[in-house]
Amino acid sequence: LMGICLSFHIRVNLAQPAGLYVEVSQLYNVIITSHAFIMIFFFVMPVMMGGFGNWLIPIMVGCGDMSHPRLNNFSYWAIPGALFMVFMSALIEGGAGTGWTLYPPLSGWIYHSSPALDMVILSLHIAGFGSMMSSLNFMRTMITSRFYAMIPERMPVFCWSMFVT
């Protein structure tokens, strides 16, 4: 919901020739950065990879649940904490207005000397670590917990794509 609201702000700003945030260009950069991080790293990746993987992999390999439910729980709860850090970074000394790629010069020390950029990078590391734990759980489930008659050659393509990804 927050990503959609930020998208609305971007579209309203681009609807006018001079824009609404011309006086405060850093605010526009912060909105772009927050929108990109929220939509990519906190919606698309967790929903497409984590959500569908947790739902479909146990069904497709014929087991009752994922191999390590506590690891699965950790990877789930890492996302809200990292998302909270992205929200809080927008409030620290003007926020991190670097764009979703974090390219220099916008992410350089001269342009961003505030701890907001460090907070964004730390939140992406936390979200990435949770995603990595989730993918390890997917691999472990596909290797050890599959139905006894399902050999690796008979596993569905979705399972193989999640294994490789």
Short mmCIF file of C-alpha atoms in Angstrom, two decimals:
data_model
loop_
_atom_site.label_atom_id
_atom_site.label_comp_id
_atom_site.label_asym_id
_atom_site.label_seq_id
_atom_site.Cartn_x
_atom_site.Cartn_y
_atom_site.Cartn_z
CA LEU A 1 0.00 0.00 0.00
CA MET A 2 2.85 2.37 0.81
CA GLY A 3 4.55 1.63 -2.52
CA ILE A 4 1.33 2.48 -4.36
CA CYS A 5 1.03 5.76 -2.46
CA LEU A 6 4.60 6.65 -3.38
CA SER A 7 3.83 5.78 -7.00
CA PHE A 8 0.89 8.16 -6.87
CA HIS A 9 3.18 10.95 -5.60
CA ILE A 10 5.59 10.28 -8.45
CA ARG A 11 2.83 10.43 -11.05
CA VAL A 12 1.34 13.63 -9.59
CA ASN A 13 4.77 15.23 -9.66
CA LEU A 14 5.38 14.20 -13.28
CA ALA A 15 1.91 15.37 -14.37
CA GLN A 16 2.94 19.01 -14.10
CA PRO A 17 5.70 20.54 -16.21
CA ALA A 18 7.57 22.07 -13.29
CA GLY A 19 6.62 19.33 -10.81
CA LEU A 20 5.50 19.73 -7.25
CA TYR A 21 8.82 18.93 -5.58
CA VAL A 22 11.05 21.27 -7.60
CA GLU A 23 11.96 23.30 -4.55
CA VAL A 24 12.96 20.17 -2.67
CA SER A 25 14.55 17.89 -5.26
CA GLN A 26 15.92 15.61 -2.55
CA LEU A 27 12.35 14.79 -1.51
CA TYR A 28 11.58 13.60 -5.03
CA ASN A 29 14.73 11.43 -5.02
CA VAL A 30 13.75 9.96 -1.63
CA ILE A 31 10.26 9.13 -2.95
CA ILE A 32 11.73 7.44 -6.05
CA THR A 33 14.22 5.46 -3.95
CA SER A 34 11.66 4.38 -1.35
CA HIS A 35 9.14 3.38 -4.01
CA ALA A 36 11.70 1.28 -5.87
CA PHE A 37 13.01 -0.48 -2.76
CA ILE A 38 9.54 -1.21 -1.42
CA MET A 39 8.18 -2.54 -4.69
CA ILE A 40 11.21 -4.61 -5.72
CA PHE A 41 12.75 -5.86 -2.50
CA PHE A 42 9.69 -5.91 -0.23
CA PHE A 43 6.87 -6.86 -2.61
CA VAL A 44 8.01 -8.58 -5.79
CA MET A 45 10.81 -10.68 -4.32
CA PRO A 46 9.03 -11.84 -1.13
CA VAL A 47 5.68 -12.48 -2.85
CA MET A 48 6.92 -14.09 -6.05
CA MET A 49 9.80 -16.08 -4.62
CA GLY A 50 8.98 -16.56 -0.96
CA GLY A 51 5.20 -16.63 -1.07
CA PHE A 52 4.72 -18.85 -4.09
CA GLY A 53 7.71 -20.99 -3.13
CA ASN A 54 6.38 -21.67 0.37
CA TRP A 55 2.96 -22.43 -1.03
CA LEU A 56 3.78 -24.50 -4.10
CA ILE A 57 7.03 -26.37 -3.38
CA PRO A 58 5.62 -28.63 -0.62
CA ILE A 59 2.60 -29.41 -2.80
CA MET A 60 4.69 -30.16 -5.87
CA VAL A 61 7.28 -32.37 -4.19
CA GLY A 62 4.70 -34.21 -2.09
CA CYS A 63 5.64 -33.29 1.46
CA GLY A 64 3.53 -31.78 4.22
CA ASP A 65 5.56 -28.65 4.96
CA MET A 66 8.96 -27.10 4.44
CA SER A 67 11.94 -28.90 5.96
CA HIS A 68 12.83 -26.20 8.46
CA PRO A 69 9.77 -24.27 9.64
CA ARG A 70 11.72 -22.05 12.06
CA LEU A 71 14.10 -20.99 9.32
CA ASN A 72 11.05 -20.28 7.22
CA ASN A 73 9.65 -18.18 10.07
CA PHE A 74 12.90 -16.25 10.38
CA SER A 75 12.97 -15.46 6.67
CA TYR A 76 9.37 -14.24 6.93
CA TRP A 77 9.95 -11.98 9.95
CA ALA A 78 13.15 -10.47 8.54
CA ILE A 79 11.07 -8.63 5.93
CA PRO A 80 8.98 -6.38 8.27
CA GLY A 81 12.06 -5.34 10.25
CA ALA A 82 13.97 -4.43 7.12
CA LEU A 83 10.94 -2.62 5.71
CA PHE A 84 10.66 -0.59 8.92
CA MET A 85 14.30 0.42 8.51
CA VAL A 86 13.61 1.64 4.96
CA PHE A 87 10.72 3.75 6.26
CA MET A 88 12.84 5.17 9.08
CA SER A 89 15.72 5.99 6.73
CA ALA A 90 13.46 8.43 4.88
CA LEU A 91 13.12 10.43 8.11
CA ILE A 92 16.84 10.70 8.89
CA GLU A 93 18.49 13.91 7.65
CA GLY A 94 16.55 14.16 4.41
CA GLY A 95 16.49 10.47 3.58
CA ALA A 96 18.37 8.38 1.06
CA GLY A 97 17.65 9.77 -2.38
CA THR A 98 19.95 7.62 -4.50
CA GLY A 99 17.60 5.78 -6.83
CA TRP A 100 17.04 2.05 -6.67
CA THR A 101 20.44 1.21 -8.15
CA LEU A 102 22.47 3.15 -5.55
CA TYR A 103 24.77 4.46 -8.28
CA PRO A 104 27.46 7.00 -7.54
CA PRO A 105 27.54 10.04 -7.42
CA LEU A 106 24.18 10.05 -5.62
CA SER A 107 25.36 7.34 -3.22
CA GLY A 108 28.81 8.86 -2.73
CA TRP A 109 30.08 10.33 0.51
CA ILE A 110 29.95 13.90 -0.82
CA TYR A 111 26.28 13.79 -1.77
CA HIS A 112 25.08 11.50 1.04
CA SER A 113 26.98 11.92 4.25
CA SER A 114 23.97 11.06 6.44
CA PRO A 115 23.35 7.68 8.06
CA ALA A 116 20.14 7.28 6.01
CA LEU A 117 22.01 5.56 3.18
CA ASP A 118 23.73 3.22 5.65
CA MET A 119 20.35 2.33 7.09
CA VAL A 120 18.93 1.55 3.64
CA ILE A 121 21.91 -0.64 2.79
CA LEU A 122 21.62 -2.47 6.12
CA SER A 123 17.91 -3.06 5.53
CA LEU A 124 18.63 -4.51 2.08
CA HIS A 125 21.22 -6.81 3.64
CA ILE A 126 18.69 -8.01 6.21
CA ALA A 127 16.05 -8.63 3.53
CA GLY A 128 18.63 -10.38 1.35
CA PHE A 129 19.74 -12.60 4.24
CA GLY A 130 16.13 -13.60 4.89
CA SER A 131 15.67 -14.37 1.21
CA MET A 132 18.85 -16.45 1.23
CA MET A 133 17.63 -18.46 4.22
CA SER A 134 14.34 -19.04 2.45
CA SER A 135 16.07 -20.31 -0.67
CA LEU A 136 18.25 -22.66 1.40
CA ASN A 137 15.05 -23.99 2.95
CA PHE A 138 13.59 -24.50 -0.53
CA MET A 139 16.65 -26.45 -1.64
CA ARG A 140 16.69 -28.59 1.48
CA THR A 141 12.98 -29.37 1.10
CA MET A 142 13.38 -30.37 -2.55
CA ILE A 143 16.39 -32.58 -1.83
CA THR A 144 15.41 -34.36 1.38
CA SER A 145 11.64 -34.11 1.85
CA ARG A 146 10.24 -35.03 -1.54
CA PHE A 147 7.95 -37.99 -2.15
CA TYR A 148 9.94 -41.24 -2.21
CA ALA A 149 8.97 -42.08 -5.81
CA MET A 150 9.81 -38.62 -7.14
CA ILE A 151 13.25 -38.76 -8.63
CA PRO A 152 14.92 -35.46 -9.51
CA GLU A 153 14.11 -35.90 -13.19
CA ARG A 154 10.38 -35.94 -12.38
CA MET A 155 10.34 -32.79 -10.29
CA PRO A 156 8.23 -30.01 -11.85
CA VAL A 157 9.91 -27.19 -13.74
CA PHE A 158 8.78 -24.66 -11.10
CA CYS A 159 10.73 -26.56 -8.44
CA TRP A 160 13.82 -26.64 -10.62
CA SER A 161 13.51 -22.93 -11.36
CA MET A 162 13.23 -22.15 -7.65
CA PHE A 163 16.20 -24.43 -6.96
CA VAL A 164 18.37 -22.70 -9.53
CA THR A 165 17.18 -19.21 -8.65
#
